[in-house]
Amino acid sequence: MNVQDIFDSMDYGPAPESAAEALAWLDSHKRKFGHWIDGAWTKPAKLSDSRNPATGETLAKVSQGGQRDVENAVRAARKAQKSWGKDAKSRARILYALARLVQKQSRLFAVLESLDNGKPIRESRDIDIPLVARHFYYHAGMAQLMDDELPDREALGVAGQIIPWNFPLLMLAWKVAPALAMGNTVVLKPAEYTSLTALLFADLSREAGVPPGVLNIVTGDGATGQLIVDHPDIDKIAFTGSTTVGRKIRSATAGSGKELTLELGGKSPYIVFDDADLDSAIEGLVDAIWFNQGQVCCAGSRLLVQEGIAETFYARLRARMDKLRLGDPLDKCIDVGAVVDPVQLKTITDLVSGSAGDVYHADAPLPETGCYYPPTLITGLTPSDSLMQEEIFGPVLVGTTFRTPVEAVELANNTRYGLAATVWTENVNLALDIAPKLAAGVVWVNATNLFDAAAGFGGVRESGFGREGGWEGLFAYTKPRRALKKLEKIKAVAAPAKPETPDIDRTAKLYIGGKQARPDGGYSQAIWSPKGKLLGHAGLANRKDLRNAVEAMNAAKGWGKTTGHLRAQILYYLGENLSARSDEFARRLDDMSGKRGGKAEVDAAIDRLFTWAAWADKHDGRAKGVPIRGIALAMNEPVGKIGAFAPDDSPLLGLVSVIAPAMAMGNRIAVMASEPYPLAATDFYQVLDTSDVPAGVVNILTGSHQDLAGQMAGHLDIDAVWSFSSSDLSATIEREAAGNLKRMWVNNGRVRDWSMPDADAFLAAATAIKTIWVPYGE
Ligand code: NDP
């Protein structure tokens, strides 16, 4: 090629990055790795190949972690946690050193990542590794601030962390940095295909002064992951990966008391309105779906384009696709690298080859060897087509059209996932109107795939729960300092030998959709006072009553859109009306308990209603200072429909403490009243009825907690379940919840102190944080 040819074609020449340093590091380990446990390498054993997907060459051999390796790693982590958890400021220094180290070795990490994963060096060098460093810097700061800003919280203990192959070192940083910052120690399993940068990180961690046992890396496949999940001495599992495996982990950890966060798959919509800057929207789309070969959990893999511009948009998109350059990931001039492994390549190929749609492959030359798949656009699919619904996890975009903003939102939300969404429009009013309506944990306006350590990332629905990044991410690695006592089962008063019956029968019904309803099953239980008096009957709710309560919650959808001010007024009004009937409630509580604490409980319940009325318009979001020209808004959104088991103790205060925060944050709730003492809850209907609470916002059921636990947790149209019951429900609820991966908050058989509102915990449980990124400037 001569200068004239170059001017004629204006094509890029190859600009390969050298792999010498990375290969030298592998050679220094004789290309064989054991696990990194207690600050030292174990002897390599049960080896499998880690390959370069661009060439098929074996880069190194890594060990398959077995029971003993996991055991040793957990033991080392447990031993190290005591002193690691003590001094936040010295942790800050070590995290700072890790951040510096990542920067100093940034090219080594980037090259090794591209060799192992197949991603273009431009991405590993300019996106992955800088974000890794940023994550450690940010969390060095969090450790420094912990004692001042989170005085009531402490580390959970040992965290088991399992990460996928798409962003190997970045996912490690997202998991390890917050865990270590908050004083936890870690046992991390990288994905089998891509363990090498985690091992390099472990090797270098010595230079940052990470004490032995604080960071343990056990390599291996899913079976090793399962050993970590099942280990009894781990306090928390943090997982990123597929929804299928996330669901298995939810079931496997049910009832174990382990904390769990799941960062799962997505089928994120990329919405282009007809007034969008089309050139930018197309460049954004290149980033959304061809970044990292589309192997991105939040990839904008579903294009929704407004009908009037669809043909133009598709034509311009196809032209842009033809210009994408595929090739050697270490070549700085390529746009699209290799898919991670032949197995993944086959999955993508099989999914696309069976498609009924109109398939367009980019007219871009593919390298002759290696795992390459061309950038692909599929149009003409129905919204229910499996390719419109399922994660392909490859460079494949599916596209469809919409007419109106309402239709765009409907189509966007028409999946079981809810990870991310992108909106392109020059109309800021439209963008900010649409963003809150999208079922997603992250929304990008006129941009895509923006990430930062300060901004929470995570999903809703079957994309999982929990957030990584920001203050919200720390909640998942800390717990309140106070130790909670064991909760004993509270039994109903047994029928006396000589019953005393009332003059006039009093029958309490269920309260569904703003009306009293007879229990569907036609069964009731008698409620006795300790003195042998029949206080009344309460219905035994069954799954049909629950179904009706869910329908009533659906009909009350508008509650989530009301203002905090309105919700505050209604909560104050509830307090006012309860106060007007204070004596009657106090008597009822005294009758049920046979004690004289009723008046104090009613006063506390009124106070609780006032507290949540106060919070209704004060749980503000935040504007995050992210390092772009723009802001990331962290908005607190209602979780949706909550199913709850009220505490058996404190029959009124406990009920109110559960209902009021849910209402205050804009949720609807179906609550099972205290099982042994349900009559304060059934009296409470009348207070609800007279306080302008819209029908269906609060539904009260009575009966056996045990009988309804599985039904409530397994109901696919409930978004979260809370349990404060004294019955042993935690395992059942967590296991059944795996179906739609609803959010869980169970007491694991521990007592809660209802004399305090515990606002932080209830605010966190009653809301989901949505991060909306809004860049600005021309
Ligand atoms: P997985 O969910 O299987 O893997 C994620 C991590 O979990 C890996 O470290 C894996 O180990 C480990 N793992 C697998 N099974 C278990 C188990 N039973 N218990 C504990 N850990 C386990 O994703 P894959 O890598 O297999 O990819 C499959 C599909 O998942 C992709 O095609 C894509 O659709 C989706 N995916 C989604 C991601 C996301 O971020 N949303 C990320 C990666 C994949 P190992 O890989 O070593 O076997």
Coordinates of N, CA and C in Angstrom, one line a residue, residues 246-427:
G246 N -29.5 -16.9 38.6 CA -29.9 -16.1 39.7 C -31.1 -16.7 40.4
R247 N -32.0 -17.3 39.7 CA -33.2 -17.9 40.3 C -32.8 -19.1 41.1
K248 N -31.8 -19.9 40.6 CA -31.3 -21.1 41.3 C -30.7 -20.6 42.6
I249 N -30.0 -19.5 42.6 CA -29.3 -19.1 43.8 C -30.3 -18.6 44.8
R250 N -31.4 -17.9 44.3 CA -32.4 -17.5 45.2 C -33.0 -18.7 46.0
S251 N -33.3 -19.7 45.2 CA -33.8 -20.9 45.9 C -32.8 -21.6 46.8
A252 N -31.6 -21.6 46.4 CA -30.5 -22.3 47.2 C -30.3 -21.6 48.5
T253 N -30.4 -20.3 48.5 CA -30.1 -19.6 49.7 C -31.3 -19.4 50.6
A254 N -32.5 -19.8 50.2 CA -33.7 -19.6 50.9 C -33.6 -20.1 52.4
G255 N -33.9 -19.2 53.3 CA -33.9 -19.6 54.7 C -32.6 -19.8 55.3
S256 N -31.5 -19.5 54.6 CA -30.2 -19.6 55.2 C -29.8 -18.4 56.0
G257 N -30.5 -17.3 55.8 CA -30.1 -16.1 56.5 C -29.1 -15.3 55.7
K258 N -28.6 -15.8 54.6 CA -27.6 -15.1 53.8 C -28.3 -13.9 53.1
E259 N -27.6 -12.8 53.1 CA -28.1 -11.6 52.3 C -27.9 -12.0 50.9
L260 N -28.7 -11.4 50.0 CA -28.5 -11.7 48.6 C -28.8 -10.5 47.7
T261 N -27.9 -10.2 46.7 CA -28.2 -9.3 45.7 C -27.9 -10.0 44.3
L262 N -28.8 -9.7 43.4 CA -28.8 -10.4 42.1 C -28.8 -9.3 41.0
E263 N -27.8 -9.4 40.2 CA -27.7 -8.4 39.0 C -27.8 -9.3 37.8
L264 N -29.0 -9.3 37.2 CA -29.3 -10.4 36.2 C -29.4 -9.8 34.8
G265 N -30.1 -10.5 34.0 CA -30.1 -10.2 32.6 C -31.0 -9.1 32.2
G266 N -31.1 -8.8 31.0 CA -32.0 -7.7 30.5 C -32.3 -7.8 29.0
K267 N -33.3 -7.1 28.6 CA -33.6 -6.9 27.2 C -34.0 -5.5 27.0
S268 N -33.0 -4.6 27.2 CA -33.3 -3.2 27.4 C -33.7 -2.5 26.2
P269 N -34.8 -1.7 26.3 CA -35.3 -1.0 25.1 C -34.4 0.3 24.8
Y270 N -34.3 0.6 23.5 CA -33.6 1.7 23.0 C -34.6 2.5 22.2
I271 N -35.2 3.6 22.8 CA -36.4 4.2 22.2 C -35.9 5.5 21.5
V272 N -36.3 5.6 20.2 CA -35.9 6.7 19.4 C -37.2 7.4 18.9
F273 N -37.4 8.7 19.4 CA -38.5 9.4 19.0 C -38.2 10.2 17.7
D274 N -39.2 10.6 17.0 CA -39.0 11.2 15.6 C -38.3 12.5 15.7
D275 N -38.2 13.2 16.8 CA -37.4 14.4 16.9 C -36.0 14.3 17.4
A276 N -35.6 13.0 17.5 CA -34.2 12.8 18.0 C -33.2 13.2 17.0
D277 N -32.0 13.6 17.5 CA -30.8 13.8 16.7 C -30.4 12.5 16.1
L278 N -30.7 12.2 14.9 CA -30.6 10.8 14.4 C -29.1 10.3 14.3
D279 N -28.2 11.2 14.0 CA -26.8 10.8 13.9 C -26.4 10.4 15.3
S280 N -26.7 11.2 16.3 CA -26.3 10.8 17.7 C -27.0 9.5 18.1
A281 N -28.3 9.4 17.7 CA -29.0 8.2 18.2 C -28.4 6.9 17.5
I282 N -27.9 7.1 16.3 CA -27.3 5.9 15.6 C -25.9 5.6 16.3
E283 N -25.1 6.6 16.5 CA -23.8 6.4 17.2 C -24.1 5.8 18.6
G284 N -25.1 6.3 19.3 CA -25.5 5.7 20.6 C -25.8 4.3 20.5
L285 N -26.6 3.9 19.4 CA -27.0 2.6 19.2 C -25.8 1.6 19.0
V286 N -24.8 2.1 18.3 CA -23.6 1.4 18.0 C -23.0 1.0 19.4
D287 N -23.0 2.0 20.3 CA -22.5 1.7 21.6 C -23.4 0.8 22.4
A288 N -24.7 1.0 22.2 CA -25.7 0.2 23.0 C -25.6 -1.3 22.7
I289 N -25.4 -1.6 21.5 CA -25.6 -3.1 21.2 C -24.3 -3.7 20.6
W290 N -23.4 -2.9 20.1 CA -22.1 -3.5 19.6 C -20.9 -3.3 20.5
F291 N -21.1 -2.5 21.6 CA -20.1 -2.4 22.6 C -19.9 -3.8 23.2
N292 N -18.7 -4.3 23.3 CA -18.4 -5.6 23.9 C -19.2 -6.7 23.2
Q293 N -19.4 -6.6 21.9 CA -20.1 -7.6 21.1 C -21.5 -7.9 21.5
G294 N -22.1 -6.9 22.2 CA -23.4 -7.0 22.7 C -23.5 -7.9 23.9
Q295 N -22.4 -8.3 24.4 CA -22.4 -9.2 25.6 C -22.5 -8.3 26.9
V296 N -23.5 -7.5 27.0 CA -23.7 -6.6 28.1 C -25.0 -6.7 28.6
C297 N -25.1 -6.9 30.0 CA -26.4 -7.2 30.6 C -27.4 -6.0 30.3
C298 N -26.9 -4.8 30.2 CA -27.8 -3.7 29.9 C -27.8 -3.2 28.5
A299 N -27.3 -4.1 27.6 CA -27.3 -3.7 26.2 C -28.6 -3.2 25.7
G300 N -28.6 -2.2 24.9 CA -29.8 -1.7 24.2 C -30.2 -2.6 23.1
S301 N -30.7 -3.8 23.4 CA -30.8 -4.8 22.4 C -32.2 -4.8 21.7
R302 N -33.1 -3.9 22.2 CA -34.4 -3.8 21.6 C -34.7 -2.4 21.1
L303 N -34.5 -2.2 19.8 CA -34.7 -0.9 19.2 C -36.2 -0.6 19.0
L304 N -36.7 0.5 19.6 CA -38.1 0.9 19.4 C -38.0 2.3 18.7
V305 N -38.4 2.3 17.4 CA -38.2 3.6 16.7 C -39.6 4.1 16.2
Q306 N -39.8 5.4 16.3 CA -41.1 6.0 16.0 C -41.4 5.8 14.5
E307 N -42.6 5.4 14.2 CA -42.9 4.9 12.9 C -42.5 5.8 11.7
G308 N -42.7 7.1 11.9 CA -42.5 8.1 10.8 C -41.0 8.1 10.4
I309 N -40.1 7.8 11.2 CA -38.7 7.8 10.8 C -38.1 6.5 10.7
A310 N -38.9 5.4 10.8 CA -38.3 4.1 10.9 C -37.5 3.7 9.7
E311 N -38.1 3.9 8.5 CA -37.3 3.4 7.3 C -36.0 4.2 7.1
T312 N -36.1 5.5 7.4 CA -34.8 6.3 7.3 C -33.8 5.8 8.3
F313 N -34.3 5.6 9.5 CA -33.4 5.2 10.6 C -32.8 3.8 10.3
Y314 N -33.6 2.9 9.9 CA -33.1 1.5 9.6 C -32.0 1.6 8.4
A315 N -32.3 2.5 7.4 CA -31.4 2.6 6.3 C -30.1 3.1 6.8
R316 N -30.1 4.2 7.6 CA -28.9 4.8 8.1 C -28.1 3.8 9.0
L317 N -28.9 3.1 9.7 CA -28.3 2.1 10.7 C -27.6 1.0 9.9
R318 N -28.2 0.5 8.9 CA -27.6 -0.5 8.1 C -26.3 0.0 7.5
A319 N -26.3 1.2 7.0 CA -25.1 1.8 6.4 C -24.0 1.9 7.4
R320 N -24.4 2.3 8.6 CA -23.4 2.5 9.7 C -22.8 1.1 10.1
M321 N -23.7 0.1 10.1 CA -23.3 -1.3 10.5 C -22.2 -1.7 9.5
D322 N -22.4 -1.4 8.2 CA -21.4 -1.9 7.2 C -20.1 -1.3 7.4
K323 N -20.0 -0.2 8.2 CA -18.7 0.5 8.4 C -18.0 0.0 9.6
L324 N -18.7 -0.9 10.4 CA -18.0 -1.4 11.6 C -16.9 -2.3 11.3
R325 N -15.8 -2.2 12.0 CA -14.6 -3.1 11.7 C -14.5 -4.2 12.7
L326 N -14.5 -5.4 12.3 CA -14.3 -6.5 13.1 C -12.9 -7.0 13.0
G327 N -12.3 -7.5 14.1 CA -11.0 -8.1 13.9 C -10.3 -8.3 15.3
D328 N -8.9 -8.4 15.2 CA -8.1 -8.7 16.3 C -8.4 -7.7 17.5
P329 N -8.8 -8.2 18.6 CA -9.2 -7.3 19.7 C -8.0 -6.4 20.1
L330 N -6.8 -6.9 19.9 CA -5.6 -6.0 20.3 C -5.3 -4.9 19.2
D331 N -6.1 -4.9 18.1 CA -5.9 -3.9 17.1 C -6.7 -2.6 17.6
K332 N -6.0 -1.5 17.7 CA -6.7 -0.3 18.3 C -7.7 0.3 17.3
C333 N -7.7 -0.2 16.0 CA -8.6 0.3 15.1 C -9.9 -0.5 14.9
I334 N -10.1 -1.5 15.6 CA -11.3 -2.3 15.4 C -12.4 -1.8 16.4
D335 N -13.6 -2.1 15.9 CA -14.8 -1.7 16.7 C -15.4 -2.9 17.4
V336 N -15.4 -4.0 16.8 CA -16.0 -5.2 17.3 C -15.0 -6.3 17.4
G337 N -14.9 -6.9 18.6 CA -13.9 -8.0 18.8 C -14.6 -9.4 18.7
A338 N -14.0 -10.3 19.4 CA -14.5 -11.7 19.4 C -15.5 -12.0 20.5
V339 N -16.4 -12.8 20.2 CA -17.4 -13.3 21.2 C -16.6 -14.2 22.1
V340 N -17.0 -14.3 23.4 CA -16.2 -14.8 24.4 C -15.7 -16.3 24.2
D341 N -16.5 -17.1 23.6 CA -16.2 -18.5 23.5 C -17.1 -19.2 22.4
P342 N -16.6 -20.3 21.9 CA -17.4 -21.0 20.8 C -18.8 -21.4 21.3
V343 N -18.9 -21.6 22.6 CA -20.2 -22.0 23.1 C -21.2 -20.9 23.0
Q344 N -20.7 -19.7 23.3 CA -21.6 -18.5 23.2 C -21.9 -18.2 21.8
L345 N -20.8 -18.4 20.9 CA -21.0 -18.1 19.5 C -22.1 -19.0 18.9
K346 N -22.1 -20.3 19.4 CA -23.1 -21.2 18.9 C -24.5 -20.8 19.4
T347 N -24.6 -20.4 20.6 CA -25.9 -19.9 21.2 C -26.4 -18.8 20.3
I348 N -25.6 -17.8 20.0 CA -26.1 -16.7 19.2 C -26.5 -17.2 17.8
T349 N -25.6 -18.0 17.2 CA -25.9 -18.4 15.8 C -27.2 -19.2 15.8
D350 N -27.4 -20.1 16.7 CA -28.6 -20.9 16.7 C -29.9 -20.0 16.9
L351 N -29.8 -19.0 17.8 CA -30.9 -18.2 18.1 C -31.3 -17.4 16.8
V352 N -30.3 -16.9 16.1 CA -30.6 -16.0 15.0 C -31.1 -16.9 13.8
S353 N -30.4 -18.0 13.6 CA -30.7 -18.8 12.4 C -32.2 -19.3 12.4
G354 N -32.8 -19.4 13.6 CA -34.2 -19.9 13.6 C -35.2 -18.7 13.5
S355 N -34.7 -17.5 13.3 CA -35.6 -16.3 13.4 C -36.5 -16.2 12.2
A356 N -37.7 -15.8 12.5 CA -38.7 -15.6 11.5 C -38.6 -14.2 11.0
G357 N -37.7 -13.4 11.5 CA -37.7 -11.9 11.1 C -36.8 -11.7 9.9
D358 N -36.7 -10.4 9.6 CA -35.9 -10.0 8.4 C -34.5 -9.7 9.0
V359 N -33.6 -10.6 8.7 CA -32.2 -10.6 9.3 C -31.2 -9.9 8.4
Y360 N -30.6 -8.8 8.9 CA -29.6 -8.1 8.2 C -28.2 -8.3 8.9
H361 N -27.3 -8.9 8.2 CA -25.9 -8.9 8.8 C -25.1 -7.8 8.2
A362 N -24.3 -7.2 9.0 CA -23.4 -6.1 8.5 C -22.5 -6.7 7.4
D363 N -22.4 -5.8 6.4 CA -21.5 -6.2 5.3 C -20.1 -5.9 5.6
A364 N -19.6 -6.6 6.6 CA -18.2 -6.3 7.1 C -17.4 -7.6 7.1
P365 N -16.2 -7.6 6.6 CA -15.5 -8.8 6.6 C -15.2 -9.4 7.9
L366 N -15.4 -10.7 8.1 CA -15.1 -11.4 9.3 C -13.8 -12.0 9.3
P367 N -13.0 -12.0 10.4 CA -11.7 -12.7 10.4 C -12.0 -14.2 10.1
E368 N -11.0 -14.8 9.5 CA -11.3 -16.2 9.1 C -11.3 -17.2 10.3
T369 N -10.5 -16.9 11.3 CA -10.6 -17.8 12.5 C -11.0 -17.0 13.7
G370 N -11.4 -17.7 14.7 CA -11.8 -17.1 16.0 C -13.3 -17.0 16.1
C371 N -13.8 -16.5 17.2 CA -15.2 -16.5 17.5 C -15.8 -15.2 17.1
Y372 N -16.1 -15.0 15.8 CA -16.7 -13.7 15.4 C -18.1 -13.9 14.9
Y373 N -18.9 -12.9 15.2 CA -20.3 -12.9 14.7 C -20.6 -11.5 14.2
P374 N -21.2 -11.4 13.0 CA -21.3 -10.0 12.5 C -22.4 -9.2 13.2
P375 N -22.2 -7.9 13.3 CA -23.3 -7.1 13.8 C -24.6 -7.3 13.0
T376 N -25.7 -7.5 13.7 CA -26.9 -8.0 13.0 C -28.1 -7.2 13.5
L377 N -29.0 -6.9 12.5 CA -30.3 -6.2 12.9 C -31.4 -7.1 12.4
I378 N -32.4 -7.4 13.3 CA -33.5 -8.2 12.9 C -34.8 -7.3 13.0
T379 N -35.5 -7.2 12.0 CA -36.8 -6.4 12.1 C -38.0 -7.4 11.7
G380 N -39.2 -6.8 11.8 CA -40.3 -7.6 11.4 C -40.8 -8.7 12.4
L381 N -40.3 -8.6 13.6 CA -40.8 -9.6 14.6 C -42.0 -9.1 15.4
T382 N -42.8 -10.0 15.9 CA -43.9 -9.6 16.7 C -43.3 -9.3 18.2
P383 N -44.0 -8.5 19.0 CA -43.5 -8.2 20.3 C -43.3 -9.5 21.1
S384 N -44.1 -10.6 20.8 CA -44.0 -11.8 21.6 C -43.0 -12.8 21.1
D385 N -42.3 -12.4 20.0 CA -41.3 -13.3 19.5 C -40.2 -13.5 20.5
S386 N -39.7 -14.8 20.6 CA -38.7 -15.0 21.6 C -37.5 -14.1 21.5
L387 N -37.1 -13.7 20.2 CA -36.0 -12.9 20.1 C -36.3 -11.4 20.6
M388 N -37.6 -11.1 20.7 CA -37.9 -9.8 21.2 C -38.0 -9.8 22.8
Q389 N -38.0 -11.0 23.3 CA -38.2 -11.2 24.7 C -36.9 -11.7 25.4
E390 N -36.2 -12.6 24.8 CA -35.0 -13.2 25.4 C -33.7 -12.5 25.2
E391 N -32.9 -12.6 26.2 CA -31.5 -12.0 26.0 C -30.7 -12.9 25.0
I392 N -30.2 -12.3 24.0 CA -29.4 -13.0 23.0 C -27.9 -13.0 23.5
F393 N -27.5 -11.9 24.1 CA -26.1 -11.7 24.6 C -25.1 -11.9 23.5
G394 N -25.4 -11.2 22.4 CA -24.4 -11.1 21.3 C -24.7 -9.9 20.5
P395 N -24.0 -9.7 19.4 CA -24.1 -8.4 18.7 C -25.4 -8.3 17.8
V396 N -26.5 -8.7 18.4 CA -27.8 -8.8 17.6 C -28.8 -7.9 18.2
L397 N -29.3 -7.0 17.3 CA -30.3 -6.0 17.7 C -31.6 -6.4 17.0
V398 N -32.7 -6.3 17.8 CA -34.0 -6.5 17.2 C -34.7 -5.2 17.2
G399 N -35.5 -4.9 16.1 CA -36.1 -3.6 16.0 C -37.5 -3.7 15.7
T400 N -38.3 -2.7 16.2 CA -39.7 -2.6 15.9 C -40.1 -1.1 16.0
T401 N -41.3 -0.8 15.6 CA -41.8 0.6 15.6 C -42.9 0.8 16.6
F402 N -43.1 2.1 16.9 CA -44.2 2.5 17.7 C -44.8 3.8 17.1
R403 N -46.0 4.2 17.6 CA -46.6 5.4 17.0 C -46.6 6.5 18.0
T404 N -47.0 6.2 19.3 CA -47.2 7.3 20.3 C -46.3 7.0 21.5
P405 N -46.0 8.1 22.3 CA -45.2 7.8 23.5 C -45.9 6.7 24.4
V406 N -47.2 6.7 24.5 CA -47.8 5.7 25.3 C -47.5 4.3 24.8
E407 N -47.5 4.2 23.5 CA -47.2 2.8 22.9 C -45.7 2.5 23.1
A408 N -44.9 3.5 23.0 CA -43.5 3.3 23.3 C -43.2 2.7 24.7
V409 N -43.9 3.3 25.7 CA -43.8 2.8 27.0 C -44.3 1.4 27.2
E410 N -45.5 1.2 26.5 CA -46.0 -0.2 26.6 C -45.1 -1.2 26.0
L411 N -44.6 -0.9 24.9 CA -43.7 -1.9 24.2 C -42.4 -2.1 25.0
A412 N -41.9 -0.9 25.5 CA -40.6 -1.0 26.3 C -40.8 -1.9 27.5
N413 N -42.0 -1.8 28.2 CA -42.2 -2.5 29.4 C -42.7 -4.0 29.2
N414 N -42.8 -4.3 27.9 CA -43.4 -5.6 27.6 C -42.3 -6.7 27.6
T415 N -41.7 -6.9 28.7 CA -40.7 -8.0 28.9 C -40.7 -8.3 30.4
R416 N -40.1 -9.4 30.7 CA -40.1 -9.8 32.2 C -38.9 -9.1 32.9
Y417 N -38.0 -8.5 32.1 CA -36.8 -7.8 32.6 C -37.1 -6.4 33.0
G418 N -36.1 -5.8 33.6 CA -36.3 -4.3 33.9 C -34.9 -3.8 34.3
L419 N -33.9 -3.9 33.4 CA -32.6 -3.5 33.8 C -32.3 -2.0 33.4
A420 N -32.3 -1.8 32.1 CA -32.0 -0.4 31.7 C -32.9 0.0 30.5
A421 N -32.8 1.3 30.2 CA -33.6 1.8 29.0 C -32.9 3.0 28.5
T422 N -33.0 3.3 27.2 CA -32.5 4.5 26.6 C -33.6 5.3 25.9
V423 N -33.6 6.6 26.1 CA -34.6 7.4 25.4 C -33.8 8.5 24.6
W424 N -34.1 8.6 23.3 CA -33.6 9.6 22.5 C -34.7 10.6 22.0
T425 N -34.6 11.8 22.4 CA -35.5 12.8 21.9 C -34.8 14.2 22.2
E426 N -35.1 15.2 21.4 CA -34.6 16.5 21.7 C -35.5 17.2 22.6
N427 N -36.7 16.6 22.9 CA -37.7 17.2 23.8 C -37.5 16.8 25.2

